[in-house]
Tab-separated table of C-alpha atoms in Angstrom:
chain	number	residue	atom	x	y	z
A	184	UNK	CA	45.729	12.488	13.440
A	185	UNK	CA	42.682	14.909	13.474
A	186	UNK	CA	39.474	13.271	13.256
A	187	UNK	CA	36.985	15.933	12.914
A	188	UNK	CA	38.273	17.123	9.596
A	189	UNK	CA	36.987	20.262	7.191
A	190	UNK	CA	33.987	20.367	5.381
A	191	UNK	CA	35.688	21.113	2.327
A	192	UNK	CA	36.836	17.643	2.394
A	193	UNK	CA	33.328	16.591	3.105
A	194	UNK	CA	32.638	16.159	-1.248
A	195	UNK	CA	30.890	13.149	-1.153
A	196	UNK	CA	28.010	13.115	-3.323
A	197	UNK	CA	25.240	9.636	-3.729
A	198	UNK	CA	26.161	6.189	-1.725
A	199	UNK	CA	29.497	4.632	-2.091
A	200	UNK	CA	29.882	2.056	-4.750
A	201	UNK	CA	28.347	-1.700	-3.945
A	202	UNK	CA	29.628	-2.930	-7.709
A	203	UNK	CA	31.880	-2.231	-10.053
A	204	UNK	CA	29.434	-0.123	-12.080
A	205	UNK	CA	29.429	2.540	-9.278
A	206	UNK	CA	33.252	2.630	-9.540
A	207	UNK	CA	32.930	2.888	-13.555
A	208	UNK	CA	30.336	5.584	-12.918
A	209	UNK	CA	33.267	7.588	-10.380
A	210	UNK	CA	35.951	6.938	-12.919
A	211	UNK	CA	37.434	4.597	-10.073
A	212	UNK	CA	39.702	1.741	-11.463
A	213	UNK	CA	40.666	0.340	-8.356
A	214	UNK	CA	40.093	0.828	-4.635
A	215	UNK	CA	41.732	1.939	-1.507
A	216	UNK	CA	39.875	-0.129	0.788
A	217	UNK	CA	36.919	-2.636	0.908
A	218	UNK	CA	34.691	-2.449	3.226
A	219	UNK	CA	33.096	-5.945	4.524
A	220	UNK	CA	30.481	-5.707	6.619
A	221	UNK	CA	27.112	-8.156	8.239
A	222	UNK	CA	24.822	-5.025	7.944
A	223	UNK	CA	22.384	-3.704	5.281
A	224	UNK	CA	24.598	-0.482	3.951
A	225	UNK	CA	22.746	2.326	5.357
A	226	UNK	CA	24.619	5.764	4.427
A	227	UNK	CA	23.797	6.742	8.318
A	228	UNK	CA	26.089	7.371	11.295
A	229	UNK	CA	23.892	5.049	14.189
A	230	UNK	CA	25.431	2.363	11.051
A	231	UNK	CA	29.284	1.563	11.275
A	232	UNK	CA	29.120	0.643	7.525
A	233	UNK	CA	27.916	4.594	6.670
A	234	UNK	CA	30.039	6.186	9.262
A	235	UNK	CA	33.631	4.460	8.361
A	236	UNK	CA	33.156	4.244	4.858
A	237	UNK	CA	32.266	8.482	5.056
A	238	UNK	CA	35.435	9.315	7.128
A	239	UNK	CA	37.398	7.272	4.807
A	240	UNK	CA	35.851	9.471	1.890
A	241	UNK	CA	36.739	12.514	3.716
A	242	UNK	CA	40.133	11.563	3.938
A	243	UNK	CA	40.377	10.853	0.008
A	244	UNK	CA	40.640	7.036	0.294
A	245	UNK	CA	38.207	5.275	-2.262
A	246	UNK	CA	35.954	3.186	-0.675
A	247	UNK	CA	33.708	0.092	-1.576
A	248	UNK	CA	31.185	-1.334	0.306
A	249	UNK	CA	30.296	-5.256	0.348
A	250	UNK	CA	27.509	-5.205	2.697
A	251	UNK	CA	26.119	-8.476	3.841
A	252	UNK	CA	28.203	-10.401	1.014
A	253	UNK	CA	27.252	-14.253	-0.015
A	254	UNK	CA	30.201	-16.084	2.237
A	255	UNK	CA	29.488	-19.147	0.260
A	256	UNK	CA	30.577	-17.898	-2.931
A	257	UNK	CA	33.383	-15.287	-4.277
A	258	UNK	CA	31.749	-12.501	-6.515
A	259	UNK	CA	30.499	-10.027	-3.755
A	260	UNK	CA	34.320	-10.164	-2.482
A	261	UNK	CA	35.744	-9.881	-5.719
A	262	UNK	CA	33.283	-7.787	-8.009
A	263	UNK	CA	35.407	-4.559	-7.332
A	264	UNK	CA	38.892	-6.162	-7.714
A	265	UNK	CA	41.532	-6.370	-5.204
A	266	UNK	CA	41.543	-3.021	-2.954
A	267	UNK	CA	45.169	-1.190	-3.367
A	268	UNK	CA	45.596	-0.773	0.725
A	269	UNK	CA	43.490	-3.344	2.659
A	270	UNK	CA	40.256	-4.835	3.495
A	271	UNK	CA	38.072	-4.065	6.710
A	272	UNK	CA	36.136	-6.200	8.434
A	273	UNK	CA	32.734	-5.915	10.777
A	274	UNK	CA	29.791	-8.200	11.948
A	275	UNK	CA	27.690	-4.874	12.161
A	276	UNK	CA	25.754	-3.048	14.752
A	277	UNK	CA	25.509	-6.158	16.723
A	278	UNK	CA	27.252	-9.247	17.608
A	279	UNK	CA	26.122	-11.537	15.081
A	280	UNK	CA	25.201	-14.288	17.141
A	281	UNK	CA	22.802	-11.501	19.163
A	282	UNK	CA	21.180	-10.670	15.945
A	283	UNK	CA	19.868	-14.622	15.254
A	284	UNK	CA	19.770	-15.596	18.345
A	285	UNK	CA	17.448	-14.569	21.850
A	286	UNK	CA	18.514	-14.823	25.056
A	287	UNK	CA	16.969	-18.382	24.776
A	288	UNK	CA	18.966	-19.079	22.283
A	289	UNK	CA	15.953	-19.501	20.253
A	290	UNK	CA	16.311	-18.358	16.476
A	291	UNK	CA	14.682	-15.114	16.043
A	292	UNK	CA	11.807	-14.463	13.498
A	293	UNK	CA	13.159	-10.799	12.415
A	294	UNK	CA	16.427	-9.155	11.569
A	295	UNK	CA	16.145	-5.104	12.020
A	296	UNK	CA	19.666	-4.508	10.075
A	297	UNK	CA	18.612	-6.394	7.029
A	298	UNK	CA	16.636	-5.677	4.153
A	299	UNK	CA	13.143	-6.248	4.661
A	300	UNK	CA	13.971	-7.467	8.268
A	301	UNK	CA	15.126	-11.049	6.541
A	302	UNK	CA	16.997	-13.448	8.875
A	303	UNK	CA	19.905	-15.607	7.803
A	304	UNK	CA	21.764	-12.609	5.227
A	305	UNK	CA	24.829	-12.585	7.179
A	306	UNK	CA	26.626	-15.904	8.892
A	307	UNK	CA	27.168	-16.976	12.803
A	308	UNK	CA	30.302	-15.500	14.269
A	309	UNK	CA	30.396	-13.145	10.956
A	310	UNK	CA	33.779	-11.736	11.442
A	311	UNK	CA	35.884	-14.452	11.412
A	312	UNK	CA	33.699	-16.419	8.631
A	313	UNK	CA	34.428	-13.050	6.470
A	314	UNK	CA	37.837	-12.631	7.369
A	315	UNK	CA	38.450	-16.380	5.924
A	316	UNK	CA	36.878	-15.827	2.855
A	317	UNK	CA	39.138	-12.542	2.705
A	318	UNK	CA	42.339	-14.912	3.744
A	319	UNK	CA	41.299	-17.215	1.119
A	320	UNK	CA	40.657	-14.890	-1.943
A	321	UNK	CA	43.191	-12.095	-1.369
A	322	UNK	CA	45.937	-13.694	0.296
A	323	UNK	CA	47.861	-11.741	2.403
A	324	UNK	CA	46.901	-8.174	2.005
A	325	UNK	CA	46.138	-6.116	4.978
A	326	UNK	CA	43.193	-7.310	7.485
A	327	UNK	CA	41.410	-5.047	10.123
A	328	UNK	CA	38.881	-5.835	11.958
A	329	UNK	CA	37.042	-3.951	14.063
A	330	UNK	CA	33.040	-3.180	15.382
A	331	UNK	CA	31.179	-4.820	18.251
A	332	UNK	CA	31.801	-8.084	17.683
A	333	UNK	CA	35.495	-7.796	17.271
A	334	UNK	CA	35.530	-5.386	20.517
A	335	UNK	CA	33.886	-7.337	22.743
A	336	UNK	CA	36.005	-10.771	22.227
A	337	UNK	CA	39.439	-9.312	21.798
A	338	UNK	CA	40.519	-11.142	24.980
A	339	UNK	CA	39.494	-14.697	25.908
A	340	UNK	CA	35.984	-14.248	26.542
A	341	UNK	CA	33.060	-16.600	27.646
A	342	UNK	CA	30.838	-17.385	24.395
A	343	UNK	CA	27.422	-17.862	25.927
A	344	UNK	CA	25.965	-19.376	22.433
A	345	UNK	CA	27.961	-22.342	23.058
A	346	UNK	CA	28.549	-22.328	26.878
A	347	UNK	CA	32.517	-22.183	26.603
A	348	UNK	CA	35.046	-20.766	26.593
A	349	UNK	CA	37.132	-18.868	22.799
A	350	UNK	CA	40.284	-17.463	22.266
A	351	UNK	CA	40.540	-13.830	21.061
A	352	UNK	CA	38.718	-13.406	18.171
A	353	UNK	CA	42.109	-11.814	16.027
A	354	UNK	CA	43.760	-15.500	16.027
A	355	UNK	CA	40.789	-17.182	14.991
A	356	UNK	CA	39.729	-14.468	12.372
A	357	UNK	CA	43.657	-14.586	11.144
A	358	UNK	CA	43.389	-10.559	10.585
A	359	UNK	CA	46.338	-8.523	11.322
A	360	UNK	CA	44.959	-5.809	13.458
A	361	UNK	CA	41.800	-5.479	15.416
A	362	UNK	CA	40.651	-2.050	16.532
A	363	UNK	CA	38.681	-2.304	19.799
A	364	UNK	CA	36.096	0.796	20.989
A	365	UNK	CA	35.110	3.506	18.777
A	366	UNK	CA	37.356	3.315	16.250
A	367	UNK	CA	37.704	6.980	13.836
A	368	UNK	CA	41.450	7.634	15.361
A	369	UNK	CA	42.741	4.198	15.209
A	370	UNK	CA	41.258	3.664	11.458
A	371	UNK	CA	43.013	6.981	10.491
A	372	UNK	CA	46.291	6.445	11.609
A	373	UNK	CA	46.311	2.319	10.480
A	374	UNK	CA	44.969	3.965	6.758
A	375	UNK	CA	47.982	6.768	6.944
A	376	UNK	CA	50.339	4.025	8.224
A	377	UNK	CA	49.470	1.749	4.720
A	378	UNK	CA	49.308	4.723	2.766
A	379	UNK	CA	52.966	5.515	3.371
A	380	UNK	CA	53.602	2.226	2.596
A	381	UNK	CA	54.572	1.403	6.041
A	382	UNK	CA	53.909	-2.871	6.383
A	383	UNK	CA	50.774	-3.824	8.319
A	384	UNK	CA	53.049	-6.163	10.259
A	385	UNK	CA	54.936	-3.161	11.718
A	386	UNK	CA	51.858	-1.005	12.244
A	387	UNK	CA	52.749	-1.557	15.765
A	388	UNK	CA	52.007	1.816	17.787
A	389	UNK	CA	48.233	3.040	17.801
A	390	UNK	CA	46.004	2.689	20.558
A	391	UNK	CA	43.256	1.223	20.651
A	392	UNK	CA	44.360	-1.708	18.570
A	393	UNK	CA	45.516	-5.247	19.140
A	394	UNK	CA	47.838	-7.341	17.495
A	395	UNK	CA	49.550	-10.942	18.083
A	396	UNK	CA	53.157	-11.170	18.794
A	397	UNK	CA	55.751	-13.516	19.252
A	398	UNK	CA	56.647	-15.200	22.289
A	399	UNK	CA	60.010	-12.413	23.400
A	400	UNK	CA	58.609	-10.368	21.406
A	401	UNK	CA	55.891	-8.435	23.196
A	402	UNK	CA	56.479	-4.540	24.658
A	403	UNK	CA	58.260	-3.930	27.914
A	404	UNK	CA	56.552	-3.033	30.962
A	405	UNK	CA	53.033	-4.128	30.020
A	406	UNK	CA	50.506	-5.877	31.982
A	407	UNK	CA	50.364	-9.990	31.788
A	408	UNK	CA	46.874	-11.077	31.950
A	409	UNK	CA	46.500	-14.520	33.075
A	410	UNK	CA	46.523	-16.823	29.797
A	411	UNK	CA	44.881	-18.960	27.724
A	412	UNK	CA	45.954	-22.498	28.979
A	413	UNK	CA	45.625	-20.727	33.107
A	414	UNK	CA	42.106	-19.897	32.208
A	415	UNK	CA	40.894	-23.062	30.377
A	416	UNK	CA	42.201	-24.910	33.648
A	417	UNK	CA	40.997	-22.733	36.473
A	418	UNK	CA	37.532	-20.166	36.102
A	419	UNK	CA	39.054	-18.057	38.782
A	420	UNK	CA	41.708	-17.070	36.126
A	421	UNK	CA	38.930	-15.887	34.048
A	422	UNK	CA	37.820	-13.911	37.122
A	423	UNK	CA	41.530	-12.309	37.123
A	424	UNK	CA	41.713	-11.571	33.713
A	425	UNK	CA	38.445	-9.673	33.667
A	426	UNK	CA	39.180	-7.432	36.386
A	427	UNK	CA	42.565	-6.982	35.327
A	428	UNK	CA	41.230	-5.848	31.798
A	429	UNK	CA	38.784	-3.533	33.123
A	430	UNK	CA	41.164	-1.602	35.418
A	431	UNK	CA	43.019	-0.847	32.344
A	432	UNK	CA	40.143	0.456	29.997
A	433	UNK	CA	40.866	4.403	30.895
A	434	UNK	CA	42.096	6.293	28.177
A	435	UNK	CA	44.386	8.770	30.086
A	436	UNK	CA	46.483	5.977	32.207
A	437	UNK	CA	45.511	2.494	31.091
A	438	UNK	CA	48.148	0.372	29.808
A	439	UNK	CA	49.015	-2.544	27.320
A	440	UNK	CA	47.778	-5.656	28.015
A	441	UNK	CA	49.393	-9.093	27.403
A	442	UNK	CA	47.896	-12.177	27.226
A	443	UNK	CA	48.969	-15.401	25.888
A	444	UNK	CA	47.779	-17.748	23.195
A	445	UNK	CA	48.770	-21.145	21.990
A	446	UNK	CA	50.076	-19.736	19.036
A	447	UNK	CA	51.498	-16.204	20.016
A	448	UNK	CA	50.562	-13.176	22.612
A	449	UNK	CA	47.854	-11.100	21.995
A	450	UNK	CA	48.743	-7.424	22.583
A	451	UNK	CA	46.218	-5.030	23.264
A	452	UNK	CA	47.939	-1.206	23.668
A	453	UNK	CA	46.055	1.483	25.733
A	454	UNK	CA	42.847	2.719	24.766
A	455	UNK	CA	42.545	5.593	22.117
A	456	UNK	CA	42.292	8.705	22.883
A	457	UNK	CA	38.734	10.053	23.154
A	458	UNK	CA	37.117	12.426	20.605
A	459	UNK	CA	37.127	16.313	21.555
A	460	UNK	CA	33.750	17.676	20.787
A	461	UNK	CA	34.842	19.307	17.906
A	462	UNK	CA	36.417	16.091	16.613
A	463	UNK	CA	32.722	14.275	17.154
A	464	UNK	CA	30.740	17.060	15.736
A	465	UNK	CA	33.130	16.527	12.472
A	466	UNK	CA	32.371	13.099	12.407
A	467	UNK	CA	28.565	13.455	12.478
A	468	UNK	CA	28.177	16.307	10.207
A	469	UNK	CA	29.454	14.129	7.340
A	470	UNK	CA	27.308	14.506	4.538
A	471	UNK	CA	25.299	11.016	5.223
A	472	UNK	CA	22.521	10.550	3.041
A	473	UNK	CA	20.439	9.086	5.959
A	474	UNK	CA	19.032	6.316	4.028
A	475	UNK	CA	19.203	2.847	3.141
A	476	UNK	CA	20.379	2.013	-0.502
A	477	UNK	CA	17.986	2.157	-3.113
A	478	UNK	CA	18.494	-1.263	-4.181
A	479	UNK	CA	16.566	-2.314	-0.947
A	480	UNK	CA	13.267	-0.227	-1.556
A	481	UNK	CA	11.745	-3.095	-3.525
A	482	UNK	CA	12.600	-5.434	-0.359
A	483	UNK	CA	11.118	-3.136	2.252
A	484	UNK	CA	13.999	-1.262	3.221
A	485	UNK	CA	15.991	-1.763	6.478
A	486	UNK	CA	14.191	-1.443	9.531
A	487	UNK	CA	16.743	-0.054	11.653
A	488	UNK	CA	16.391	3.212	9.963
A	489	UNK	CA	13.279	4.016	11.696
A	490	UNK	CA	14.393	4.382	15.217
A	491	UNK	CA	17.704	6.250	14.080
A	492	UNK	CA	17.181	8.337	11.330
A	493	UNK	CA	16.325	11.598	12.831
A	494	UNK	CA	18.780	11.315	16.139
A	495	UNK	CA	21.517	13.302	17.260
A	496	UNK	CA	24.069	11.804	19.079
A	497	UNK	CA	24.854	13.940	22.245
A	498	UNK	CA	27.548	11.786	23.718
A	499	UNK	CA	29.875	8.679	23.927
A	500	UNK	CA	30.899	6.722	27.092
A	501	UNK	CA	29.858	5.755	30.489
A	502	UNK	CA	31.223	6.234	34.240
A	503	UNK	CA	28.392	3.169	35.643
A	504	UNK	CA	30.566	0.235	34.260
A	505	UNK	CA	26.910	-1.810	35.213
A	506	UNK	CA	27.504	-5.482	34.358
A	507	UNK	CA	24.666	-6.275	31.839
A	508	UNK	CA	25.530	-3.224	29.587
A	509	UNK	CA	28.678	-2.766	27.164
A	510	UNK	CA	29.301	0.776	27.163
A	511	UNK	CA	31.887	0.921	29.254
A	512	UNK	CA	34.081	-1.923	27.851
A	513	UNK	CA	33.317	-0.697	24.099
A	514	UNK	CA	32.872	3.244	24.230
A	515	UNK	CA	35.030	3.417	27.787
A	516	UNK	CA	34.130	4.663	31.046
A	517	UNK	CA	34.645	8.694	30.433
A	518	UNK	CA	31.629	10.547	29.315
A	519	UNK	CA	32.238	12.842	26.445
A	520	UNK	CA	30.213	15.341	24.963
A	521	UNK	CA	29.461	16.029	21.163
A	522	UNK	CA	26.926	16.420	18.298
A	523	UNK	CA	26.174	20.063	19.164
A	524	UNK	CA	26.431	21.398	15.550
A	525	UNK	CA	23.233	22.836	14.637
A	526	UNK	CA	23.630	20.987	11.358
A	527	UNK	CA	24.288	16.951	13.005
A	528	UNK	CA	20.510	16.260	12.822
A	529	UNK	CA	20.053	17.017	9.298
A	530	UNK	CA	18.670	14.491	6.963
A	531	UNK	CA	20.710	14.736	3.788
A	532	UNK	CA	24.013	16.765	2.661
């Protein structure tokens, strides 16, 4: 499915709704998706919650927005009603545990993605908390997770916040599908795939996505990463794994990973196909806003904003594959150009 779209689809006019007012004021009655997400809503593209929600727009789909929600109650889940396709799910710009925690692991004083730069607006390990709250209010409708957070712990990954070892983060969240790297392509065709009425449990085919499957179940000729119960018994497993997952990470010949779980095998399919430049100039000539909601200008606003607001994005991925930086694993190892439309840097529709 094209990503970069036609600006005659690009109609979007004022932030998407937060409430059910905003829906009333659109003449909504119901949504296609719900967007849940650990970050301040920030109609910008350096902001996952402003750059999903306005490809979904483009596309027609009716979006809401439940940005940094109150997990310990129900109404910012359920103030918009039950969304007609699915829900989607993201920790934010960073992994949540990064964004209260140092290196130190010492709590820290100032949150740049929240209002006012307040700590403690979103919870630790965000995405699965979320997810259950999702699980527990709507049941069984269609899950997706996706962002940094998700990305990064797909596999069984090291969790340095508590010095251990965790499972992939799609059995413990209990979502159906997680979409790993940038994700525009892979939300597209999972939204297209639900639209046609097509069951999230046999959404089975687009890259860049994971999914758990039962034991004789999982696709021919894949790669078996070493598993869960070989890793928790022997680090050099973990070793294995890692390199074995990183050969794979190239778009043009990497292939599906296995790896298994106590309670299934997590499938990861090849990476999605990169952007074309015209594709990525599409997606950030959007008509974003480039602002934080107006309900946050009495708190300050959203930091954030100030380092980002004016930027241009002039490409995705990285060839160094260095091994303090994410790039590579997240965005993938080929560098592609984009954001060369004279109108990407502009600060409103």
């Amino acid at each position: 499915m094209a990503v970069g779209g036609s600006t005659q689809r690009q109609a979007g006019g004022g932030f998407l709704p937060v409430c059910r007012a905003d829906m009333e004021a659109r003449g909504w009655s119901e949504l296609d998706f719900l967007f849940v997400n650990g970050d301040a809503y920030v109609d910008h593209p350096s902001f996952a919650v402003g750059l999903i929600s306005r490809l979904l727009e483009r596309e027609g789909y009716r979006v809401g927005v439940a940005a940094q929600p109150n997990w310990r109650g129900d109404e910012d889940f359920t103030c918009m009603g039950r969304p007609r396709l699915g829900v989607l799910v993201g920790a934010g710009n960073l992994d949540s545990m990064l964004g209260k925690l140092t290196a130190g692991k010492k709590a820290r004083r100032t949150d740049a993605y929240s209002p006012g730069g307040a700590v403690g607006l979103r919870p630790d390990r965000a995405t699965i908390v979320y997810c259950q709250q999702v699980r527990r209010i709507f049941g069984d409708i269609p899950l997706v997770i996706g962002g940094i957070e998700a990305s990064l712990r797909r596999l069984v990954h090291y969790d340095y916040w508590s010095d251990s070892l965790r499972r992939s983060i799609l059995l413990d969240s209990q979502a159906d599908l997680l979409i790993y790297g940038m994700g525009e392509r892979q939300l597209l065709e999972i939204a297209a795939a639900l639209k046609r009425g097509v069951p999230v449990g046999e959404v089975r085919d687009v890259r860049g996505t994971c999914y758990v499957a039962e034991r004789g179940q999982e696709p021919a000729g894949s790669v078996p990463l070493p598993s869960w119960d070989e890793i928790v018994r022997d680090r050099r497993k973990f070793a294995e794994a890692f390199r074995l997952s990183s050969l794979e990470q190239d778009a043009l010949r990497g292939r599906t990973l296995l790896q298994g779980h106590e309670k299934g095998t997590l499938v990861q399919l090849p990476p999605a196909l990169p952007l074309t430049e015209a594709e990525m100039d599409g997606v950030y000539d959007m008509p974003y806003l480039r602002r934080w909601h107006p309900k946050y200008d009495a708190l300050g606003g959203v930091p954030a904003l100030a380092e980002v607001k004016f930027s241009v994005t002039s490409h995705r991925g990285c060839f160094g594959s260095c091994a303090f930086c994410a790039i590579h694993a997240h965005q993938g190892g080929s560098f592609r150009p984009g954001a060369t439309s004279p109108s990407c840097g502009r600060s409103g529709p």
